[in-house]
Tab-separated table of C-alpha atoms and ligand atoms in Angstrom:
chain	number	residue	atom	x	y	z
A	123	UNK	CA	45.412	42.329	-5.323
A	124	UNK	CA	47.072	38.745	-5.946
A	125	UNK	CA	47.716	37.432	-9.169
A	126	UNK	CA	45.272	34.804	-8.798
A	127	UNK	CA	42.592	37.257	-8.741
A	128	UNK	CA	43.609	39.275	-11.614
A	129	UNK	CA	43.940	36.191	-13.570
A	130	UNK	CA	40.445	35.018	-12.960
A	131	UNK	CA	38.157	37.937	-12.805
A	132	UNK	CA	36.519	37.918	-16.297
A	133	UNK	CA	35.221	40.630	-18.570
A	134	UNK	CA	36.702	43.522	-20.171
A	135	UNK	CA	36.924	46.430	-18.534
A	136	UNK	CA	37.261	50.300	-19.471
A	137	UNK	CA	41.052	49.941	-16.781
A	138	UNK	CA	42.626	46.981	-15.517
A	139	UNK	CA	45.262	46.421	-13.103
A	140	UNK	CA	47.615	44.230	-12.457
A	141	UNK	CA	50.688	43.460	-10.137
A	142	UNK	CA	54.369	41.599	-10.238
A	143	UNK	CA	56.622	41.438	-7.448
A	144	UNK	CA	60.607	41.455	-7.724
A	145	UNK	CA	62.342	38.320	-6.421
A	146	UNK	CA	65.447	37.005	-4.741
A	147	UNK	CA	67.920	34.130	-5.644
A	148	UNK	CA	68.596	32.149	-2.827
A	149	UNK	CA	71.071	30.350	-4.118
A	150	UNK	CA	72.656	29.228	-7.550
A	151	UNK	CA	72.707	32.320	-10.045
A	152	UNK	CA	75.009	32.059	-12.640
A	153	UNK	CA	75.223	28.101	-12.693
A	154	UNK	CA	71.554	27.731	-13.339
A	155	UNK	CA	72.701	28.867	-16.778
A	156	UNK	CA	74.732	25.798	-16.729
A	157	UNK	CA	72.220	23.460	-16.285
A	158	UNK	CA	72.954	23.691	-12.210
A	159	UNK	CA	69.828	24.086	-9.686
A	160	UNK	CA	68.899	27.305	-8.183
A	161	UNK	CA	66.011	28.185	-5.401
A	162	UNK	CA	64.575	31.805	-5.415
A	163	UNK	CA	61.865	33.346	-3.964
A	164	UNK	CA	59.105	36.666	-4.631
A	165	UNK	CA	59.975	39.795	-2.675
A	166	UNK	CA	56.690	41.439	-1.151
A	167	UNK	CA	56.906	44.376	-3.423
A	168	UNK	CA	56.687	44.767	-7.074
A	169	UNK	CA	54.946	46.025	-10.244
A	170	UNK	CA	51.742	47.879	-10.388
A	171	UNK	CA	50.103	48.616	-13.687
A	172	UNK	CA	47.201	50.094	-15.213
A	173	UNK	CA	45.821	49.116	-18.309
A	174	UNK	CA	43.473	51.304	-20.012
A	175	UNK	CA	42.534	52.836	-23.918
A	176	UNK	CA	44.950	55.636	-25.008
A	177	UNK	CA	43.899	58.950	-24.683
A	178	UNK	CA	46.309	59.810	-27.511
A	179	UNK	CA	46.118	59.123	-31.409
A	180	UNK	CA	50.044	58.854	-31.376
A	181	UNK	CA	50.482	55.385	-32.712
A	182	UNK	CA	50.648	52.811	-28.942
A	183	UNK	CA	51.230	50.650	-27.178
A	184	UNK	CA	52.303	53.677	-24.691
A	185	UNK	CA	54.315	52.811	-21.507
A	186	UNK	CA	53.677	55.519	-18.963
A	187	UNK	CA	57.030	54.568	-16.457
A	188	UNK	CA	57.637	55.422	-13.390
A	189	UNK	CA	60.800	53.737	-11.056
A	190	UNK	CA	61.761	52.262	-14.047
A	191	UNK	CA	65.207	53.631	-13.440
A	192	UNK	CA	63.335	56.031	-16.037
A	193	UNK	CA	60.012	58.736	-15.869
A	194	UNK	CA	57.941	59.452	-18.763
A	195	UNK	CA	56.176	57.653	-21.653
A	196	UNK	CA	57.437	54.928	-23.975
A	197	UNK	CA	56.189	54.306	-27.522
A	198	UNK	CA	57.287	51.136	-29.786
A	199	UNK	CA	59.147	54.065	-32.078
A	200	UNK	CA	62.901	53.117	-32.466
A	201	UNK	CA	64.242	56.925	-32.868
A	202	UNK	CA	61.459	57.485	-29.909
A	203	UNK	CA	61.767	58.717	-26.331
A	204	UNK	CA	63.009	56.333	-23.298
A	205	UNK	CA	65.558	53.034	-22.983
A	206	UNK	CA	65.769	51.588	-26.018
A	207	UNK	CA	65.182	48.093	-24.504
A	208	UNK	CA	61.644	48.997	-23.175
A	209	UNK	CA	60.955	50.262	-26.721
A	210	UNK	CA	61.596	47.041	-27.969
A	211	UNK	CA	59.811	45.530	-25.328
A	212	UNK	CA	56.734	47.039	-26.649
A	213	UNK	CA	57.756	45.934	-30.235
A	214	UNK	CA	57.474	42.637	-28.802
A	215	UNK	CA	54.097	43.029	-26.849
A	216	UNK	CA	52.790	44.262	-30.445
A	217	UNK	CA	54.459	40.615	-32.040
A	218	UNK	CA	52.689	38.719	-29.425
A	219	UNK	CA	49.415	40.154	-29.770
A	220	UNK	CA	49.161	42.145	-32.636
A	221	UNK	CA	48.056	45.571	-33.356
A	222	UNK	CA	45.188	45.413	-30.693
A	223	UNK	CA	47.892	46.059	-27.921
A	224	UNK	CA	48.206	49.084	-30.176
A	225	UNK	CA	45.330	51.131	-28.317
A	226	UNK	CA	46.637	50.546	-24.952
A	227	UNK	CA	48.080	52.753	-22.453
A	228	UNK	CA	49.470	50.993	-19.756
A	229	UNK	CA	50.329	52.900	-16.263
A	230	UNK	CA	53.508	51.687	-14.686
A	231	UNK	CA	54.363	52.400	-11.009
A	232	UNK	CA	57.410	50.393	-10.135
A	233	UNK	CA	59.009	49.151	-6.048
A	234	UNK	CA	61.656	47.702	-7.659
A	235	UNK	CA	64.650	49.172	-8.275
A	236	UNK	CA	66.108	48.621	-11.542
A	237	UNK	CA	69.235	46.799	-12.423
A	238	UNK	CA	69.823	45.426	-8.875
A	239	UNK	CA	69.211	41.780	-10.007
A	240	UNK	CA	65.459	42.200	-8.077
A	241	UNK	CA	63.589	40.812	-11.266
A	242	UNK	CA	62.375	44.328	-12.227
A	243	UNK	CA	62.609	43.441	-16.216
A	244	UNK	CA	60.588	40.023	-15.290
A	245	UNK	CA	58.245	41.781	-12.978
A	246	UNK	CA	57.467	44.502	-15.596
A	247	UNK	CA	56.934	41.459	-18.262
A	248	UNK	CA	54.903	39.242	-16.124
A	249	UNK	CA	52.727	42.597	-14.771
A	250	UNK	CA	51.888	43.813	-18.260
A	251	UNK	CA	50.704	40.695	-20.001
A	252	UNK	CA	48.674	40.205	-17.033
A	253	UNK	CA	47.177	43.534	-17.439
A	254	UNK	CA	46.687	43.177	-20.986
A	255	UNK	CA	44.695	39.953	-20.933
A	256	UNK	CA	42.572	41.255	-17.511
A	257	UNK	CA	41.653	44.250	-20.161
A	258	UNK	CA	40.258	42.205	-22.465
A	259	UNK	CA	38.714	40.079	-20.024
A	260	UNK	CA	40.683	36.873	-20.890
A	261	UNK	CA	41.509	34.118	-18.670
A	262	UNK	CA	45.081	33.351	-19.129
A	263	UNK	CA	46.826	30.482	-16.994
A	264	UNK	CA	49.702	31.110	-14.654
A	265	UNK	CA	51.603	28.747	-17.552
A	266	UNK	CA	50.833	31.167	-20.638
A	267	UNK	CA	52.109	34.170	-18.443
A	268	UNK	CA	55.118	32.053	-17.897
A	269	UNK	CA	55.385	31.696	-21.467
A	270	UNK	CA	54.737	35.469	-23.064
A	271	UNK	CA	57.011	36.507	-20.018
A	272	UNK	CA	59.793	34.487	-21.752
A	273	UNK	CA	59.332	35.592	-24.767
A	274	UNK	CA	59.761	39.595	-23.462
A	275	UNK	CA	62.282	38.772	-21.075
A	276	UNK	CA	64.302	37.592	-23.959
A	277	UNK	CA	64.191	41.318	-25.341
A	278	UNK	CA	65.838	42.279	-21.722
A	279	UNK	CA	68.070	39.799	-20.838
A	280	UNK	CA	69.053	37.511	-24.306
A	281	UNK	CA	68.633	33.851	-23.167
A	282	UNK	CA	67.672	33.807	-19.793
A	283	UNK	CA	67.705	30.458	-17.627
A	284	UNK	CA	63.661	31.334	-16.817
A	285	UNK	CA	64.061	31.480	-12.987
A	286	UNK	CA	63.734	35.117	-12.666
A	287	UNK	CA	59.944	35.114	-14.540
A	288	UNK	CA	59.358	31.492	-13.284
A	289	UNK	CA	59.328	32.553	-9.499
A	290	UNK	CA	57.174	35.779	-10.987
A	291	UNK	CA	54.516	34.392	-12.633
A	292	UNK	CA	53.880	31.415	-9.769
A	293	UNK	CA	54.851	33.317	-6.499
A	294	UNK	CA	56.285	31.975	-3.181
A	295	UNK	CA	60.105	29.827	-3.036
A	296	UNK	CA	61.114	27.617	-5.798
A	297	UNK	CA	63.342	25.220	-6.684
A	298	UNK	CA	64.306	25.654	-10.257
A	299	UNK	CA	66.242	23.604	-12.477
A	300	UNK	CA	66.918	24.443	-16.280
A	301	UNK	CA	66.460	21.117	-18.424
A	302	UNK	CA	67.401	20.993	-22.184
A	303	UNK	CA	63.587	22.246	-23.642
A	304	UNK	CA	61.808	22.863	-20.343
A	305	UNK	CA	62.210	23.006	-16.764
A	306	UNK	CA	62.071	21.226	-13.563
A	307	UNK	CA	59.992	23.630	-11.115
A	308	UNK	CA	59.125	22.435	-7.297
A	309	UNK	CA	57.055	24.690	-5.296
A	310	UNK	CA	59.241	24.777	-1.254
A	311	UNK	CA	57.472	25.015	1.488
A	312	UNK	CA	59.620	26.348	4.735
A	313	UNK	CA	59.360	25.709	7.911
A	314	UNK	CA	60.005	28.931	9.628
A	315	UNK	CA	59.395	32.639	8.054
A	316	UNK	CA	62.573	33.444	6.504
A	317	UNK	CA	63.366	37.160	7.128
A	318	UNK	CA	65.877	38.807	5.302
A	319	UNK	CA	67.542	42.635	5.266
A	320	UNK	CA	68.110	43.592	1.412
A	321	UNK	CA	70.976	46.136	0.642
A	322	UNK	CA	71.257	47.870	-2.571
A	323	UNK	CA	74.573	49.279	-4.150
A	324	UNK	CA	74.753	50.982	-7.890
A	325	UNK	CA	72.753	49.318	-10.495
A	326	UNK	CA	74.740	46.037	-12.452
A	327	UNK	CA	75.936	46.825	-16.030
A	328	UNK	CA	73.752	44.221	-16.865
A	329	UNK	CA	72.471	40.571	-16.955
A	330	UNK	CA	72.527	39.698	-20.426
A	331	UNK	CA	76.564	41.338	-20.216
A	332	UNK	CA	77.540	39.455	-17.040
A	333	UNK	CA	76.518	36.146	-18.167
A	334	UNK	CA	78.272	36.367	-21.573
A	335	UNK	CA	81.293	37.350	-19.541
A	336	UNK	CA	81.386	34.721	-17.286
A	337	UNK	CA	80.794	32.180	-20.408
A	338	UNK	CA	83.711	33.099	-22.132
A	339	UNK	CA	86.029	33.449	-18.757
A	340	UNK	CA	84.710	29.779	-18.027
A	341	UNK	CA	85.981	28.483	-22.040
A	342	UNK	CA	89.147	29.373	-21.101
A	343	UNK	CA	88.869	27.111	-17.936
A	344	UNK	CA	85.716	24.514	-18.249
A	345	UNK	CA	87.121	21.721	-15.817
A	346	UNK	CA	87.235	24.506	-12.868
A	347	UNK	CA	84.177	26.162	-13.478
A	348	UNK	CA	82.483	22.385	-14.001
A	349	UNK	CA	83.665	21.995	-10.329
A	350	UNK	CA	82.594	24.804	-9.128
A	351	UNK	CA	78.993	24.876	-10.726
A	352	UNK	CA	78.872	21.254	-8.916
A	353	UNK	CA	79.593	22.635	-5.772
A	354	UNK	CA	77.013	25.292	-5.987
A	355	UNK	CA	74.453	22.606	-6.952
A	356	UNK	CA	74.767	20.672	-3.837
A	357	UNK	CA	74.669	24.324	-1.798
A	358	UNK	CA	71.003	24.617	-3.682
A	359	UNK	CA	70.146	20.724	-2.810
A	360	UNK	CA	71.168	21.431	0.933
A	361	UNK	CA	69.693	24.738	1.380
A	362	UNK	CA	66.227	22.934	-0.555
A	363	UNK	CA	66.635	19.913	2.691
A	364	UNK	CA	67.485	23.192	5.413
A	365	UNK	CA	64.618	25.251	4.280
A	366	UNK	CA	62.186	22.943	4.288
A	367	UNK	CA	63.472	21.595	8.102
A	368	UNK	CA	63.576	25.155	8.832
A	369	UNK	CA	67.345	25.270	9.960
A	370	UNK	CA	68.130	28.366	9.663
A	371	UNK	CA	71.753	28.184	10.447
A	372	UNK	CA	72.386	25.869	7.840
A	373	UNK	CA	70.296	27.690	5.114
A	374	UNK	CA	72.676	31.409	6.592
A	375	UNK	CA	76.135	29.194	6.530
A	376	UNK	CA	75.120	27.737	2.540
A	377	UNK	CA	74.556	31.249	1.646
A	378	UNK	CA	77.777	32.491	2.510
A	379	UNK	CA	79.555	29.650	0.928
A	380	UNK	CA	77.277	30.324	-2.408
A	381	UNK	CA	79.268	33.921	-1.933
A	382	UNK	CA	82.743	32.566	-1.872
A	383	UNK	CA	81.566	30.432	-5.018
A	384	UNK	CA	80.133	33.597	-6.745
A	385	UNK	CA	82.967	35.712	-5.570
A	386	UNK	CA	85.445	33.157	-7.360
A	387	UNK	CA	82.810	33.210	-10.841
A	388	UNK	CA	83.523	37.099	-10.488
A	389	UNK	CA	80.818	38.387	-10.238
A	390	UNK	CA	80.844	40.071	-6.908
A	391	UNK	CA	82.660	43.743	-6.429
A	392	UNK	CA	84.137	45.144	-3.071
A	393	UNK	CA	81.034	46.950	-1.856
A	394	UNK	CA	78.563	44.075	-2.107
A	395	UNK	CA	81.868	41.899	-0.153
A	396	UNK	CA	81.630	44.771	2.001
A	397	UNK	CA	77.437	44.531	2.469
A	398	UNK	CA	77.695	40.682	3.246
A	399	UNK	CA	80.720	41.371	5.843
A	400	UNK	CA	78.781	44.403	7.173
A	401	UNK	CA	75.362	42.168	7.727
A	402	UNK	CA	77.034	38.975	9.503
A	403	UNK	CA	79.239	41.128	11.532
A	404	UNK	CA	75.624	42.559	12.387
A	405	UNK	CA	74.598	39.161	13.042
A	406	UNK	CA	73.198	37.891	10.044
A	407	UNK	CA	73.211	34.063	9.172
A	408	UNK	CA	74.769	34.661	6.070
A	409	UNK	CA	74.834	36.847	3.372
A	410	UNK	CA	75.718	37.013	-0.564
A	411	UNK	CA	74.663	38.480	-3.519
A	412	UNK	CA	71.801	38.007	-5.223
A	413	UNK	CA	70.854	38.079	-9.135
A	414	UNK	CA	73.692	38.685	-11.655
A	415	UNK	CA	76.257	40.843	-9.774
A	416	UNK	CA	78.432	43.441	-10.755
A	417	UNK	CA	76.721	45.533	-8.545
A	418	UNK	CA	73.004	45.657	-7.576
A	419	UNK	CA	72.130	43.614	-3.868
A	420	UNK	CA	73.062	41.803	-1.163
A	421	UNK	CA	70.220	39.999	0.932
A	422	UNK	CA	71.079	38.731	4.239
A	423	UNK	CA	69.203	36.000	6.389
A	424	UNK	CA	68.292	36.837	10.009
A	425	UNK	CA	66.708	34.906	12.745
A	426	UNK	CA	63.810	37.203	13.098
A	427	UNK	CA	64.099	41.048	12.844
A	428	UNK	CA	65.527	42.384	9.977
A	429	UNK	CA	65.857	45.745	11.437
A	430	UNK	CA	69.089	46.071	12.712
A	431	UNK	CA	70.915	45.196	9.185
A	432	UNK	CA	68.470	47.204	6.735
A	433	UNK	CA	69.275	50.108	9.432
A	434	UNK	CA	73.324	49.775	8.874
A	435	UNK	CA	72.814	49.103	5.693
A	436	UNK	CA	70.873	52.380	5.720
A	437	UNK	CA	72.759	54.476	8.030
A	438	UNK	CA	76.368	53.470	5.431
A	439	UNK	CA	74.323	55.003	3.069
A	440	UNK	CA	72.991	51.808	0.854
A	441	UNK	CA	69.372	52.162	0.019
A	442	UNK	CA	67.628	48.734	2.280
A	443	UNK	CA	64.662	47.151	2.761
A	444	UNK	CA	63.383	44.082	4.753
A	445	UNK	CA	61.559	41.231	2.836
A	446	UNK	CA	60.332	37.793	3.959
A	447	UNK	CA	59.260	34.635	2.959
A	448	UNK	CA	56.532	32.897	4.358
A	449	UNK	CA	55.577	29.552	5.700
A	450	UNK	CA	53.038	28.069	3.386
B	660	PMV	O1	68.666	39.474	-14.054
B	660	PMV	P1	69.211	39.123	-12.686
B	660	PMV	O2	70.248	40.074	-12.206
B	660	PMV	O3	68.129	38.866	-11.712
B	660	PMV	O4	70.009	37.709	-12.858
B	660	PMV	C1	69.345	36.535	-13.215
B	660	PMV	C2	70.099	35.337	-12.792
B	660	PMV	C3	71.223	34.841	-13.719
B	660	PMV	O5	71.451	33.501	-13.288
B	660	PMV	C4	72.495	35.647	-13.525
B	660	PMV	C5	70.846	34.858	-15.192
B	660	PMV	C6	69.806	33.816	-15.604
B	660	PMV	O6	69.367	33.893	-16.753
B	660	PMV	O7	69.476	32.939	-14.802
């Protein structure tokens, strides 16, 4: 089921369900913080959830998890069981709507590995306050998602740009670009299927720690990183004109120089340099990082069959998957 449908099928119901998927940056993580811009795009896997009354009388909202980078059930207690931050995430689901989120139980089944900068904190937000208004037979627009998905993404990640829940709640490629109250949001339309091989190292230490990091590394050096955050705009403005002429080349070559700029930020490591050398020596068309770094995954950009690289990927024993975007 598509968002779309979730979003508009009225009536409350004794279990709704609801769905997320993960997403890819493109280019220009990191600088989008900065005010640069930054195109991602939804990976075709994601979030499922089901949203039903508690069976319990424990006080709820209870988070059944699974591939959550954790298995069992979640309560809003703060001495309770399971990561603290989806505790609090719950806290904040019961702020938003108030205590008749308490009687929920809400079934998550997760695709998306955690902590690998694949939008699995966004995906979970975006997934369950879909879920909660399809219970209660609300209409909610793809704009108030975007919204309450802020607000709990906040509990994850501190003060996020808004691509990661942006791309979420509206699906397909985006151009994104943070402006000082809103944002500037452009659907992209390619040209040709993009098709990319995804690799997966350990999980990141964190988004909300790799950004403050990189803040106070660039105050010690603003007129560099200034350059450097320019540069990786006009990577995200060329790969926006390549995409949508479907040059392919061009979008593989801008993605590799978007690694050199995120290798100099810092936030790359020696295996996920080793994933991106590993996929174009494979033949990709380039290859970086994607999402905070640190650790988590590389994507790489092929001409058509993914294959080959999720198989090395695979067979040097990184966890891979292909994922694609389509023309629209
Ligand atoms: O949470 P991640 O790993 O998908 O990273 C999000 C992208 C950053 O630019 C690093 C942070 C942000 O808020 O945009």
């Amino acid at each position: 089921m598509n968002h779309e449908q979730s979003e508009n099928l009225g009536g409350g119901a004794d279990i709704a369900f609801s769905y997320a998927p993960g997403k890819i940056i493109l280019a220009g993580e990191h600088a989008v913080v900065y005010g640069s811009p930054a195109i991602a795009a939804t990976l075709d896997r994601g979030v499922r959830i089901a949203v039903q009354l508690r069976k319990s009388d424990q006080k709820g909202p209870v988070l059944k998890a699974s591939g959550l980078g954790f298995v069992g059930h979640v309560r809003p207690d703060p001495d309770g069981e399971g990561p603290e931050v989806l505790r609090k995430a719950l806290t904040r689901l019961v702020e938003l709507y108030g205590d008749r989120v308490c009687e929920l139980e809400l079934m998550v089944d997760s695709a998306i590995p955690a902590g690998r900068g694949l939008g699995s904190s966004a995906a979970l937000s975006v997934a369950m306050i879909r879920g909660i208004h399809r219970f209660f037979g609300e209409y909610v627009s793809s704009e108030v998602v975007a919204e309450l998905a802020l607000a709990l993404e906040k509990v994850f990640h501190g003060n996020p740009s808004g691509i990661d829940h942006t791309v979420i709640s509206q699906g397909g490629l985006i151009w994104y670009k943070k402006e000082s109250t809103d944002a500037c949001v452009c659907k992209i339309s390619p040209k040709r299927v993009m098709h990319f091989a995804v690799g997966l190292t350990g999980p990141h230490a964190g988004t909300k720690q790799a950004v403050q990091a990189l803040r106070s590394r660039a105050s010690r050096h603003e007129g560099l990183y200034q350059h450097i955050f320019a540069g990786i705009s006009q990577i995200a403005a060329e790969m926006r004109l390549a995409i949508t002429e479907g040059k392919l080349a061009a979008v593989g070559e801008l993605m590799n120089l978007n690694q050199g700029y995120l290798n100099a930020l810092a936030v790359s490591t020696p295996e996920l340099e080793k994933l991106c050398t590993m996929a174009r020596d494979k033949g990709a068309l380039g290859a970086k990082l994607t999402g905070a770094g640190g650790g988590g995954a590389v994507i790489a950009l092929v001409d058509d069959d993914p294959k080959p690289i999720v198989d090395a990927f695979a067979k040097a024993g990184y966890l891979s998957f292909a994922t694609k975007c389509e023309t629209e």
